[in-house]
Short mmCIF file of C-alpha atoms and ligand atoms in Angstrom, two decimals:
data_model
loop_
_atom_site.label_atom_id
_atom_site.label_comp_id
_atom_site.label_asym_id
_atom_site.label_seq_id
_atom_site.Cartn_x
_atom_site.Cartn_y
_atom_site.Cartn_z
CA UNK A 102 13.96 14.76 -15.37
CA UNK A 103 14.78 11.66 -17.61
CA UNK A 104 12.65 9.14 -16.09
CA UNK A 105 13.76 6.11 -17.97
CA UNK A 106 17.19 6.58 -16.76
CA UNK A 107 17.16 4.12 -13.78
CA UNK A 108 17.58 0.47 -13.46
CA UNK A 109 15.48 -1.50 -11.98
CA UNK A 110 17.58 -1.97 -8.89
CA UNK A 111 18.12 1.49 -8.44
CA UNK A 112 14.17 1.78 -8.68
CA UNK A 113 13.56 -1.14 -6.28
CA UNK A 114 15.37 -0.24 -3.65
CA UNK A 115 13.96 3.56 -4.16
CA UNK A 116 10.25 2.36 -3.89
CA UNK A 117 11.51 0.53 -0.76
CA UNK A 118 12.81 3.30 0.50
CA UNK A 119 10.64 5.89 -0.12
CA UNK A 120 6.92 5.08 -1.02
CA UNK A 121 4.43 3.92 0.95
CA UNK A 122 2.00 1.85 -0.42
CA UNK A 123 -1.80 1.18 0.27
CA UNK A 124 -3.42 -1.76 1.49
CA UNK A 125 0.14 -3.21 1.80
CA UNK A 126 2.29 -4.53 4.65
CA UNK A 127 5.16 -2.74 3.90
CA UNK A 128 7.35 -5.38 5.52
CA UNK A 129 6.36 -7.90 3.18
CA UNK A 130 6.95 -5.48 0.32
CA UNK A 131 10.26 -4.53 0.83
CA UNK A 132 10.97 -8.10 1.45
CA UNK A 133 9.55 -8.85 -1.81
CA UNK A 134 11.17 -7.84 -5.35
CA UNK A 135 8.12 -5.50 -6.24
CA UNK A 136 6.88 -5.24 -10.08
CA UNK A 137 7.50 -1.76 -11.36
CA UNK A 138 4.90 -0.83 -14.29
CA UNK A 139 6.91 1.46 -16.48
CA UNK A 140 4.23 1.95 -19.69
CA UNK A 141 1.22 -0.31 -20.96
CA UNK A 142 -0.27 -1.20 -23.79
CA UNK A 143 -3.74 -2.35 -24.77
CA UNK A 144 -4.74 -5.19 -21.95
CA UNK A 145 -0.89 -5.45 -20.62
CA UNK A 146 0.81 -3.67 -18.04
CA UNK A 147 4.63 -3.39 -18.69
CA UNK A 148 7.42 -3.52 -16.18
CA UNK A 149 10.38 -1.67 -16.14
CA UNK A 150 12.38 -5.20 -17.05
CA UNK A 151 10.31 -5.37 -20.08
CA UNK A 152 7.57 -8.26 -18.60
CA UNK A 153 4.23 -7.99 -20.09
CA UNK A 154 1.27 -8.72 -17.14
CA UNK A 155 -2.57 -8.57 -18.24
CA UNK A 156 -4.10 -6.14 -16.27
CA UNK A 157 -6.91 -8.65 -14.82
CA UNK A 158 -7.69 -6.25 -12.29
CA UNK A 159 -8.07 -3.15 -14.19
CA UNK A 160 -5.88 -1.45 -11.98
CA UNK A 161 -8.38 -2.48 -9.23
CA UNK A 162 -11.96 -2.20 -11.05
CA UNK A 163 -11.07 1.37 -12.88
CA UNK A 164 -10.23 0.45 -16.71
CA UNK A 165 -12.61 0.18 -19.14
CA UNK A 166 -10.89 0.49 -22.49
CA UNK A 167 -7.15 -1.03 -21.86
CA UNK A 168 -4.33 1.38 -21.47
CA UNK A 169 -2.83 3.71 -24.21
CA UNK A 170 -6.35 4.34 -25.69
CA UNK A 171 -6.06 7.27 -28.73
CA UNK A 172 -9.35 9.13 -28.50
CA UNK A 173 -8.99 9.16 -24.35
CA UNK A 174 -5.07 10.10 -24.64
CA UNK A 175 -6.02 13.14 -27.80
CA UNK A 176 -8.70 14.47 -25.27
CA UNK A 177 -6.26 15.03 -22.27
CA UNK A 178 -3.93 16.37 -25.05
CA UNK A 179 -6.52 18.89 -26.54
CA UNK A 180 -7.67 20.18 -23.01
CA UNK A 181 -3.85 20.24 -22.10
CA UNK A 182 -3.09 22.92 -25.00
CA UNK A 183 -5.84 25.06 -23.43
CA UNK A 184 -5.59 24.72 -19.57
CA UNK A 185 -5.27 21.73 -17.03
CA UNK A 186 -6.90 23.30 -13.90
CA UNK A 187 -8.92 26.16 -13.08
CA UNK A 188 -11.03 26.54 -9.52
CA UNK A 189 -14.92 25.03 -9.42
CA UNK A 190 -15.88 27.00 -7.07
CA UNK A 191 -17.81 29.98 -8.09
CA UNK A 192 -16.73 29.66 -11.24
CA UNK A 193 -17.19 27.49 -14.22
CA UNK A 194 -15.15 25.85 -16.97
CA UNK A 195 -16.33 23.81 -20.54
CA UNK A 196 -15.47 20.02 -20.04
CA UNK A 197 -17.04 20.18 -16.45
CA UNK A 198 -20.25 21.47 -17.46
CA UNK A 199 -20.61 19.01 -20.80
CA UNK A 200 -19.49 16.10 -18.55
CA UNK A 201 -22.19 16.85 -16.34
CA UNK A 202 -24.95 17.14 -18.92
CA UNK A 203 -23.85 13.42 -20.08
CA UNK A 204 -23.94 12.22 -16.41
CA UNK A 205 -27.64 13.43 -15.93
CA UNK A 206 -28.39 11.74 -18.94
CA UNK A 207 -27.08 8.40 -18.82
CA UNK A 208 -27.67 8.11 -15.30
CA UNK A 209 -31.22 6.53 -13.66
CA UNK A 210 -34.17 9.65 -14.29
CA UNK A 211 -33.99 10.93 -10.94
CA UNK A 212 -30.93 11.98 -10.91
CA UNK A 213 -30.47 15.78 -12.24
CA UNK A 214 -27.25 17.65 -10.51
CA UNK A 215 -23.80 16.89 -10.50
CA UNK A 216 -21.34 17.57 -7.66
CA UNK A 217 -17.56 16.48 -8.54
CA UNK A 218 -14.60 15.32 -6.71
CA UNK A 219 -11.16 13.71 -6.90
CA UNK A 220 -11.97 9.93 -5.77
CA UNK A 221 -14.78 7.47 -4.70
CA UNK A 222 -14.35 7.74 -1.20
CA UNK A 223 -14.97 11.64 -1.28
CA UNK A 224 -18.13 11.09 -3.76
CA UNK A 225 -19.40 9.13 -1.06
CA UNK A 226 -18.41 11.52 1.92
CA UNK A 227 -20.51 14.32 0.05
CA UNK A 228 -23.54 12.21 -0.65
CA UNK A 229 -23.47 11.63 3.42
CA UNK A 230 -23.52 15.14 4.06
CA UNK A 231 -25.55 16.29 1.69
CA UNK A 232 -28.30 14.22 2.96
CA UNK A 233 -27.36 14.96 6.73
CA UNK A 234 -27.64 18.61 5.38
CA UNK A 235 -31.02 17.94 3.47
CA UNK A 236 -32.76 16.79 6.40
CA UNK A 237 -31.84 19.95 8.50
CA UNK A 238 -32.65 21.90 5.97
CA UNK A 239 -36.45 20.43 5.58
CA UNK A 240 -36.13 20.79 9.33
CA UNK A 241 -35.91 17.45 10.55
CA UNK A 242 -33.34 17.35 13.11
CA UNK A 243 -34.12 14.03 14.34
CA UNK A 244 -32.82 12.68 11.47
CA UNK A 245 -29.05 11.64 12.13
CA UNK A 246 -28.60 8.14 11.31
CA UNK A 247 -27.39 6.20 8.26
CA UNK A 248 -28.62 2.96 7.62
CA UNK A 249 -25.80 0.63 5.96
CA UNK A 250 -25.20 -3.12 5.26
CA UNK A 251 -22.88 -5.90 6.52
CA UNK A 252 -19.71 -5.81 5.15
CA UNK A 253 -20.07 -2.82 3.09
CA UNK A 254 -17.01 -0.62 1.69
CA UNK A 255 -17.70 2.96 0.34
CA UNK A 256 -14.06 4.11 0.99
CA UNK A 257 -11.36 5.02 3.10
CA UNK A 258 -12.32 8.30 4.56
CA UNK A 259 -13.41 8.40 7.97
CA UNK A 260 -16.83 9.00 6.65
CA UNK A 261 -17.54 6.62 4.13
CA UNK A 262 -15.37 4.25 6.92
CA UNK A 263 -18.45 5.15 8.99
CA UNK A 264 -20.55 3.29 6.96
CA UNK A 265 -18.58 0.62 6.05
CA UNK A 266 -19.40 -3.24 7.41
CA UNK A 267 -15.88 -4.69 7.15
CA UNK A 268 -13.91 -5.22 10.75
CA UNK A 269 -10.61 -6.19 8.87
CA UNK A 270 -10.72 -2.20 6.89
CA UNK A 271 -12.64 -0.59 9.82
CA UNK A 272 -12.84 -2.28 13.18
CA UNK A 273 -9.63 -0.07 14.34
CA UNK A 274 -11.41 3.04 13.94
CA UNK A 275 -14.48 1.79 15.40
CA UNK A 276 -14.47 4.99 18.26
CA UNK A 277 -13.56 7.66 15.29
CA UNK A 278 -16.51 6.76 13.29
CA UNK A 279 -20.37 7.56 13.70
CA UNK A 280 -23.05 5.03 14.63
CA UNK A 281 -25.26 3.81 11.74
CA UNK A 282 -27.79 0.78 11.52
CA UNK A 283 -26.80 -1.82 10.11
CA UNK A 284 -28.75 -4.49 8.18
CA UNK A 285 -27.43 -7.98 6.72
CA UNK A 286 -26.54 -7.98 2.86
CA UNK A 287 -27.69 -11.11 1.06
CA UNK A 288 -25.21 -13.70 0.68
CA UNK A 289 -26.93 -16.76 -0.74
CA UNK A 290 -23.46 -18.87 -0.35
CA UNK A 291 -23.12 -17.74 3.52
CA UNK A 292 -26.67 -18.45 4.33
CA UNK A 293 -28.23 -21.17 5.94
CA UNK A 294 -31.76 -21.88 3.88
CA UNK A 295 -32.42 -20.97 0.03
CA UNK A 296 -31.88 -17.80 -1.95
CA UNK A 297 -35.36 -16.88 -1.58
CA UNK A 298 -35.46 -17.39 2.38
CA UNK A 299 -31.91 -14.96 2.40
CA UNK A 300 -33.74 -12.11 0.70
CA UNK A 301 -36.36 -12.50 2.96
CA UNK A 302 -34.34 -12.55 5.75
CA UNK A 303 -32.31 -9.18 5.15
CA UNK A 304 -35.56 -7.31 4.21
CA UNK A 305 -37.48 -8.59 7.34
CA UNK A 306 -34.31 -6.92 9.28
CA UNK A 307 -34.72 -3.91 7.10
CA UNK A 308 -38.21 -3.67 7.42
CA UNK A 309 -38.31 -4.11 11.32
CA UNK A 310 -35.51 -1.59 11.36
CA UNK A 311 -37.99 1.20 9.48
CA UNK A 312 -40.93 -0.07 11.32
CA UNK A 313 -38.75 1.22 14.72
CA UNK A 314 -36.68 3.78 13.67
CA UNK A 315 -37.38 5.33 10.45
CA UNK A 316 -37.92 9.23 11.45
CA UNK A 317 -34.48 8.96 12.95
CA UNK A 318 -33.11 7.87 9.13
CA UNK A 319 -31.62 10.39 6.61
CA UNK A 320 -30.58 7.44 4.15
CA UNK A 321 -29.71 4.22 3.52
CA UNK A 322 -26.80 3.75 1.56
CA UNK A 323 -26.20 0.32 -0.41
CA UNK A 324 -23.76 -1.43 -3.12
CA UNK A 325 -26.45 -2.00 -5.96
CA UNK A 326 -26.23 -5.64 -6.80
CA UNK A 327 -22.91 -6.33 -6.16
CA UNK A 328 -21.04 -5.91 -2.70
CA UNK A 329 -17.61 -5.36 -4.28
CA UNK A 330 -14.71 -5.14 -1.32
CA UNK A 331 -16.84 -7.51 0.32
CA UNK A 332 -15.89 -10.42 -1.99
CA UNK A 333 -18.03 -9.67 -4.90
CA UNK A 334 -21.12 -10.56 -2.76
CA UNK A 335 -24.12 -10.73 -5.44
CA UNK A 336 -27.70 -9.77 -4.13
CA UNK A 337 -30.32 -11.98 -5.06
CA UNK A 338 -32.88 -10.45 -7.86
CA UNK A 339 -35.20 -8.25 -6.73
CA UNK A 340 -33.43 -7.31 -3.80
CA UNK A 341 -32.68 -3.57 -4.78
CA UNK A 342 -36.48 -3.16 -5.87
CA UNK A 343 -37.56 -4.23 -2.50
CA UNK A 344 -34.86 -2.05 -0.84
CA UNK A 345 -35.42 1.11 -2.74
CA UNK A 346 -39.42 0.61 -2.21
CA UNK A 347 -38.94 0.35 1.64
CA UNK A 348 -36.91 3.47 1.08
CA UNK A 349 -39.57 5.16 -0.27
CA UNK A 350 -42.41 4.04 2.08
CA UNK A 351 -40.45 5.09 4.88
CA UNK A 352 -39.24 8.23 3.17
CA UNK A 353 -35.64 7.84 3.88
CA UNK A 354 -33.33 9.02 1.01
CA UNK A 355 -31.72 6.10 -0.97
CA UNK A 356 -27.80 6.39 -1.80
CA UNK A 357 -26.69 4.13 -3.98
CA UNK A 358 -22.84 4.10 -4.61
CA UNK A 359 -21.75 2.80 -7.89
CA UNK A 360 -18.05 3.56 -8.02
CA UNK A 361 -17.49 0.04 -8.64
CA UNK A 362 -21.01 -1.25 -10.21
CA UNK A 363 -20.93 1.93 -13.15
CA UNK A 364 -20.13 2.25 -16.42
CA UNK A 365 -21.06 -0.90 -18.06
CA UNK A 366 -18.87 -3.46 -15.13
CA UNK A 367 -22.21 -5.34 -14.54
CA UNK A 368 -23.75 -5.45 -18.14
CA UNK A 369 -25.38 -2.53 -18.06
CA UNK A 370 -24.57 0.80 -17.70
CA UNK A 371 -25.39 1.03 -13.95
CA UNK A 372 -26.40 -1.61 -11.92
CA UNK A 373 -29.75 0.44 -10.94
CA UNK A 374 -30.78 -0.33 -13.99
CA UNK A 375 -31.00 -3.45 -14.25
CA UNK A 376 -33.76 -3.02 -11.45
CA UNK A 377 -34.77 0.55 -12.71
CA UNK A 378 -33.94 1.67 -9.49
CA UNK A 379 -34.17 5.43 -8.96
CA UNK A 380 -32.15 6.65 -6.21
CA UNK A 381 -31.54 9.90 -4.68
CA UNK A 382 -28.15 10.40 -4.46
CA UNK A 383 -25.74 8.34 -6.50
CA UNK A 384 -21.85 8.05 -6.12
CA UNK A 385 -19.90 7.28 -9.41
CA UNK A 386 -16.18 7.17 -9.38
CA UNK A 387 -13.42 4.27 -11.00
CA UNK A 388 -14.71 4.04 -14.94
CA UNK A 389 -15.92 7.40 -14.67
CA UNK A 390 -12.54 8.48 -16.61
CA UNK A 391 -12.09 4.95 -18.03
CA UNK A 392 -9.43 4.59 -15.71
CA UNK A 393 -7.15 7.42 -16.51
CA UNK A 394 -7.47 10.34 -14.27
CA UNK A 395 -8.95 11.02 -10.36
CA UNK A 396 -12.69 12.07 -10.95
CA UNK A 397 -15.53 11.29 -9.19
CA UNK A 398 -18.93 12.50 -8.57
CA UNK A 399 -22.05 12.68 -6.31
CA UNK A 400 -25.09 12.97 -8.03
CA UNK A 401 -28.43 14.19 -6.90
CA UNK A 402 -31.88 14.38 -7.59
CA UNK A 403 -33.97 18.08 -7.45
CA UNK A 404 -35.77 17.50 -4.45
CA UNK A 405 -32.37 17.31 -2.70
CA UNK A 406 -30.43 19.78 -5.02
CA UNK A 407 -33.45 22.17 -4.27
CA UNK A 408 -33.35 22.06 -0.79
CA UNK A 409 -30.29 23.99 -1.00
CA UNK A 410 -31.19 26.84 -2.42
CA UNK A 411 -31.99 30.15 -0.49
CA UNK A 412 -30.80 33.77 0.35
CA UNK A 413 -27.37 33.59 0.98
CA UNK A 414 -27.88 34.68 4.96
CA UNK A 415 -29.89 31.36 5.14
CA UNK A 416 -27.14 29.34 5.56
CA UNK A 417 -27.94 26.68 3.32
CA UNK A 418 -24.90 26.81 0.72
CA UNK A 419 -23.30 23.11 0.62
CA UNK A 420 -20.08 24.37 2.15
CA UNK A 421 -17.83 21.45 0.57
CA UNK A 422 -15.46 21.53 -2.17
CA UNK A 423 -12.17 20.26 -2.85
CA UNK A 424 -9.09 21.71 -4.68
CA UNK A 425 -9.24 19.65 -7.56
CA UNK A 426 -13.03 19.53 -7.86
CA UNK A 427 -14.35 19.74 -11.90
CA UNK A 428 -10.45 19.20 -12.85
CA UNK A 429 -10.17 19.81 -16.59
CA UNK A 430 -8.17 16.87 -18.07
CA UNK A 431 -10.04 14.54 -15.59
CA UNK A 432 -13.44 15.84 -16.81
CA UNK A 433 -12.38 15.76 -20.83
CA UNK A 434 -11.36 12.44 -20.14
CA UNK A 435 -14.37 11.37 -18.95
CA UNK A 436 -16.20 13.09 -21.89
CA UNK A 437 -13.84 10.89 -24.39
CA UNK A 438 -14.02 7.90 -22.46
CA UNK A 439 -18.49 8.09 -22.28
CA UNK A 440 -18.25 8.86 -26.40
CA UNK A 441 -16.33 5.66 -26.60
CA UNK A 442 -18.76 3.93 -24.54
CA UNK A 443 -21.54 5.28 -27.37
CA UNK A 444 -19.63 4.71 -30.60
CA UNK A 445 -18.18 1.49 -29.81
CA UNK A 446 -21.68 -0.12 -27.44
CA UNK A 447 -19.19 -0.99 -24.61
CA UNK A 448 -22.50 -2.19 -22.27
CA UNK A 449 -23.64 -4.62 -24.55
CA UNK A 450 -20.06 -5.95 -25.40
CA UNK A 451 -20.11 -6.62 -21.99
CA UNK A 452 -22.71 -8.82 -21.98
CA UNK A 453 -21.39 -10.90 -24.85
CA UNK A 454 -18.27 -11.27 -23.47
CA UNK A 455 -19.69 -12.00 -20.05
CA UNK A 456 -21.75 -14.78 -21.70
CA UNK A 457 -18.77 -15.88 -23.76
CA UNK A 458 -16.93 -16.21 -20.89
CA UNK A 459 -19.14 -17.65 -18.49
CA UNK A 460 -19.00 -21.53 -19.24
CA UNK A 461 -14.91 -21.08 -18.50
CA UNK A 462 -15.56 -19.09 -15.83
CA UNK A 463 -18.59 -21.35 -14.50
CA UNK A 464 -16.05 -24.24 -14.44
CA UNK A 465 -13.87 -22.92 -12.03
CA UNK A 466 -16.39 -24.07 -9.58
CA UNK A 467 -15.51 -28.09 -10.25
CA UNK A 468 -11.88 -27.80 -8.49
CA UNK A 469 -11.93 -28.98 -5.16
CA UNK A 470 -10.64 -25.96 -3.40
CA UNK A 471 -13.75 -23.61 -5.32
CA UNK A 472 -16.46 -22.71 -3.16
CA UNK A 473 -17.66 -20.41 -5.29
CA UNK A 474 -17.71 -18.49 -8.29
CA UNK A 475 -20.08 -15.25 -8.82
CA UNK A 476 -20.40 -13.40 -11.70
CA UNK A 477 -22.47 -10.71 -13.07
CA UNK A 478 -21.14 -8.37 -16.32
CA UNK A 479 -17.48 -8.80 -16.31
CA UNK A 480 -17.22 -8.83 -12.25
CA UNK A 481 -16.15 -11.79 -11.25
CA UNK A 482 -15.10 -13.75 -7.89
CA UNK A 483 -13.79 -16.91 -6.63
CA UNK A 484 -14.31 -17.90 -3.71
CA UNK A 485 -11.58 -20.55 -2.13
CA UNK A 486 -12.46 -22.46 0.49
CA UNK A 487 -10.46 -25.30 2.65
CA UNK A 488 -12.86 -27.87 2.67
CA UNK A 489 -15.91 -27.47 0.29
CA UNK A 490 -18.84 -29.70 1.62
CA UNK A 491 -18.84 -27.38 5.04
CA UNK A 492 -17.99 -24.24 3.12
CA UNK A 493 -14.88 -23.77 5.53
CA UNK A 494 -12.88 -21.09 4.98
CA UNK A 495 -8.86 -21.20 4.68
CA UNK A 496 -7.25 -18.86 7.37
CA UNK A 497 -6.93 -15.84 6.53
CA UNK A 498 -3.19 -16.15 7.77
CA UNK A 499 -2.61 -18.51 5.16
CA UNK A 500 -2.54 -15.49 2.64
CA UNK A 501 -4.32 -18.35 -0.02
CA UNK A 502 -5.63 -15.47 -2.22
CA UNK A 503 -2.46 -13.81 -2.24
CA UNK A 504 -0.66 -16.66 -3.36
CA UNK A 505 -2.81 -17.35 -5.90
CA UNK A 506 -2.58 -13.51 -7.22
CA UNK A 507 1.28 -14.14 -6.92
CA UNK A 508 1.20 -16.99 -8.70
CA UNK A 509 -0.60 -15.31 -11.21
CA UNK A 510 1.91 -12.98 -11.51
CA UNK A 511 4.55 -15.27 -12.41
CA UNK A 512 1.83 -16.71 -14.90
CA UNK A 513 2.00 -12.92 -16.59
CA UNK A 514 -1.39 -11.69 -14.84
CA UNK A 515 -1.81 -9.03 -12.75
CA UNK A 516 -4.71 -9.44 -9.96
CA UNK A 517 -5.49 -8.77 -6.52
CA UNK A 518 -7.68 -10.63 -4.02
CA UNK A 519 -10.19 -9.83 -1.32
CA UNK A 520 -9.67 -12.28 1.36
CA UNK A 521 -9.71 -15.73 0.09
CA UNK A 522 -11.98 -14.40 -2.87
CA UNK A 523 -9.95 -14.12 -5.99
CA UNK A 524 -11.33 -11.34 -8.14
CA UNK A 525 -11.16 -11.16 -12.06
CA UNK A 526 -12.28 -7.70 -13.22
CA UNK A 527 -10.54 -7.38 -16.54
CA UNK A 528 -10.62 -3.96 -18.84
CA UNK A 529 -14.38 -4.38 -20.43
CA UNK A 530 -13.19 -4.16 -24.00
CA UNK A 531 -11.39 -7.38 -23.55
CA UNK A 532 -11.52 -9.16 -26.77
CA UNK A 533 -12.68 -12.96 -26.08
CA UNK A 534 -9.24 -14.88 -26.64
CA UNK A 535 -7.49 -12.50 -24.38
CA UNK A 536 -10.33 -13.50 -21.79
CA UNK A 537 -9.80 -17.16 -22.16
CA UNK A 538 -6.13 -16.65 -21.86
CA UNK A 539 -6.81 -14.38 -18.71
CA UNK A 540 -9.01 -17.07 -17.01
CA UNK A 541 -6.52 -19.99 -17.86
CA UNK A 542 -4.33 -18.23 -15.97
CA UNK A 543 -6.32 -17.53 -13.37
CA UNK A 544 -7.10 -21.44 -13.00
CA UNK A 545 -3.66 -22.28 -13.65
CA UNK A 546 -2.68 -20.43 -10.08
CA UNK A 547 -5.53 -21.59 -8.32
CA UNK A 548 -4.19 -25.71 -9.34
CA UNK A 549 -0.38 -24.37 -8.11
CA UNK A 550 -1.37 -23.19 -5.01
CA UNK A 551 -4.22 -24.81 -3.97
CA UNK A 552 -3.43 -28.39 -4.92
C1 PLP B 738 -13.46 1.78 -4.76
C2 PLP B 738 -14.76 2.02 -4.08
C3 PLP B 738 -14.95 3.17 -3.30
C4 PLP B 738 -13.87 4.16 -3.00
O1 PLP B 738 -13.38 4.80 -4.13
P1 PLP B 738 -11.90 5.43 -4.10
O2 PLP B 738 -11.79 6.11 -5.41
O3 PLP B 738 -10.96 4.28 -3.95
O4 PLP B 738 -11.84 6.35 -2.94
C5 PLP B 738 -16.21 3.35 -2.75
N1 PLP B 738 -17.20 2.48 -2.95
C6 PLP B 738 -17.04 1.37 -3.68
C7 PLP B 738 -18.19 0.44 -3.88
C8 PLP B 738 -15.81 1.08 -4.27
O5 PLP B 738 -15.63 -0.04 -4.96
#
């Protein structure tokens, strides 16, 4: 099948007809006259009608290294000549294995097994279950309960729905999901008293929730420093320290979920380390394959991998798995994409460009309709707001972020917003002048639409 042999009409009114499309109203859509990417190159996405679009999203937090990259396209290449798939369960195959190694070691000290699957929202499903599961097996039944923050998002699944925090993405499932605790997530911009007092707060909650209820508690499960879906929410230093100590005085198992926090998005290579925070169970997903292919994984410390293990009669086997699970050309991928992030010190390019960046950035925040701007590594959000002095938000029928993200569109930027948060997440290996053009954009279609 020759797929360049359609115009763009033909293509249009195909998509329209045929493909449904996530976190879209359709209607809208099909009104619309949709962008179709046909190839990329580098930082730019490239449309069917020949339109170049910087990919300020990273095709929603995922690339790390642009499009098109040679040593991540020769990998898939190599492990295509030999075989694309074979099964993970019960048996074994080379980039899976080598992968793994790399994960335990780049990943905080506690962490020593790997578990794979096909997205984020499964990494996180597993690293539910296999606590649930760890708890039985130690033989605490009583513990049944997750503990998860405000306005959380770990995923579309009905599990990691369960403990999500945001009524827009999950208030309609509300009876299909399971009951956790939840505790407030620091937003310094959305509280009433300093940054200080809003830590304090949220622990205090945490704390009297432990205090209560903690032998009911298998885990707690947390965005490390940055609440992404949320609006790029930023938690106050120290924060994680004090959460994953409470964790451990109460003996509840930590779960931190870096699908959108890992590889190198928040100037390090996980955001746990910026805290040395050792969890028990971490999700990784997005930059895992610098953007190119569906893996994922759920990583685990011994104590919980151990658990596990026992004559097969016992029962304890961690019966999930997924077709995919330890796919080849996902997992050599991933193997080209880390080496990259070693030969060519992606974290601490990061960092510079984050600092080179941040007075432009940091400016955003004198135009009247700018709340606020947060920023840590190359994550980035703007917060709009109808009236600044009382913080008041537009409504959310107004569709202001997605104006400004079409806006930006027509501008030759590609971006998506949360709410009336406009996020900039571009590819990490952004070279600095393609960053200030990114972010002039970026202002450019706040001043259209806001003004
Ligand atoms: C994107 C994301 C997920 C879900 O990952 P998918 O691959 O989209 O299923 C989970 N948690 C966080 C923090 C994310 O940003």
């Amino acid at each position: 099948m020759n797929l360049s042999n359609y115009s763009y009409q033909e293509l249009a009114a195909k998509d329209k007809a045929y493909v449904w499309h996530p976190f879209t109203q359709m209607r809208d859509y099909c009104a619309s006259d949709p962008i179709i990417i046909e190839r990329a190159e580098g930082l730019k996405l490239i449309d069917v009608n020949g339109r170049s679009y910087y990919d300020g999203v990273s095709s929603i937090w995922l690339n790390v290294h642009g499009h098109q990259v040679a040593e991540i396209d020769q990998a898939i290449r190599d492990q295509l000549s030999k075989v694309a798939h074979s099964t993970l369960l019960g048996l074994g195959n080379v980039p899976s294995i080598l992968l793994a190694e790399k994960l335990v070691e780049l990943t905080p000290s506690s962490l020593r097994k790997v578990f794979y699957s096909d997205s984020g929202s499964e990494a996180v499903e597993i690293g539910l279950k296999i606590a649930y599961q760890y708890w039985r097996l130690k033989g605490e039944n009583k513990r049944k309960y997750f503990v998860n923050m405000v306005n959380a998002y770990h995923g579309d699944t009905i599990g990691s729905t369960s403990v999500g925090g945001m009524d827009l993405f999950h208030g309609i499932y509300r009876d299909l999901l399971f009951e956790t605790y939840q505790i407030p997530y620091p937003n310094p911009y959305r509280f009433d008293g300093s940054t200080a007092e809003c830590s304090n707060y949220c622990r205090s909650k945490l704390v009297e929730l432990l205090e209560d209820k903690h032998d009911e508690i298998a885990g707690l499960i947390i965005e490390p420093l940055v609440q992404g879906a949320a609006g790029l929410i930023m938690m106050p230093d120290g924060f994680l320290t004090d959460v994953a100590g409470l964790c451990q005085k109460y003996g509840i198992l930590l779960l931190a979920d870096e699908i959108a926090t890992g590889f190198g998005r928040t100037g390090r290579m996980f955001a746990c380390d910026h805290e040395d925070t050792t969890p028990d169970i971490m999700m990784i997903g997005k930059g895992l394959t610098g953007g190119y292919l569906p893996v994922a994984a759920t990583l685990t410390s011994d104590t919980v991998y151990e658990a596990f293990l026992g004559e097969y009669e016992e029962q304890k086997t961690f019966f999930h798995g997924h077709s995919y699970t330890g796919n080849q050309l996902g997992c050599a991928a991933a193997l080209a994409n880390i080496e990259l992030f070693q030969e060519s010190n992606i974290v601490a390019r990061v960092t510079e460009s984050s600092r080179a960046i941040s007075p432009l950035i940091m400016a955003l925040s004198e135009l009247e309709q700018v709340g606020d701007v947060r920023m840590k590594g190359l994550m980035i959000g703007v917060e709009l707001v109808q009236d600044k002095s009382s913080k008041t938000p537009y409504p959310w029928e107004a569709k202001t972020g997605i104006r400004v993200c079409d806006r930006a569109r027509e501008l030759g930027m590609i971006i998506r917003p949360l709410g009336n948060v406009v996020v900039f997440m571009p590819p990490l290996t952004s070279a600095k002048s393609d960053l200030e053009a990114m972010v002039k954009i970026l202002k450019q279609a706040i001043i259209d639409v806001t003004r």
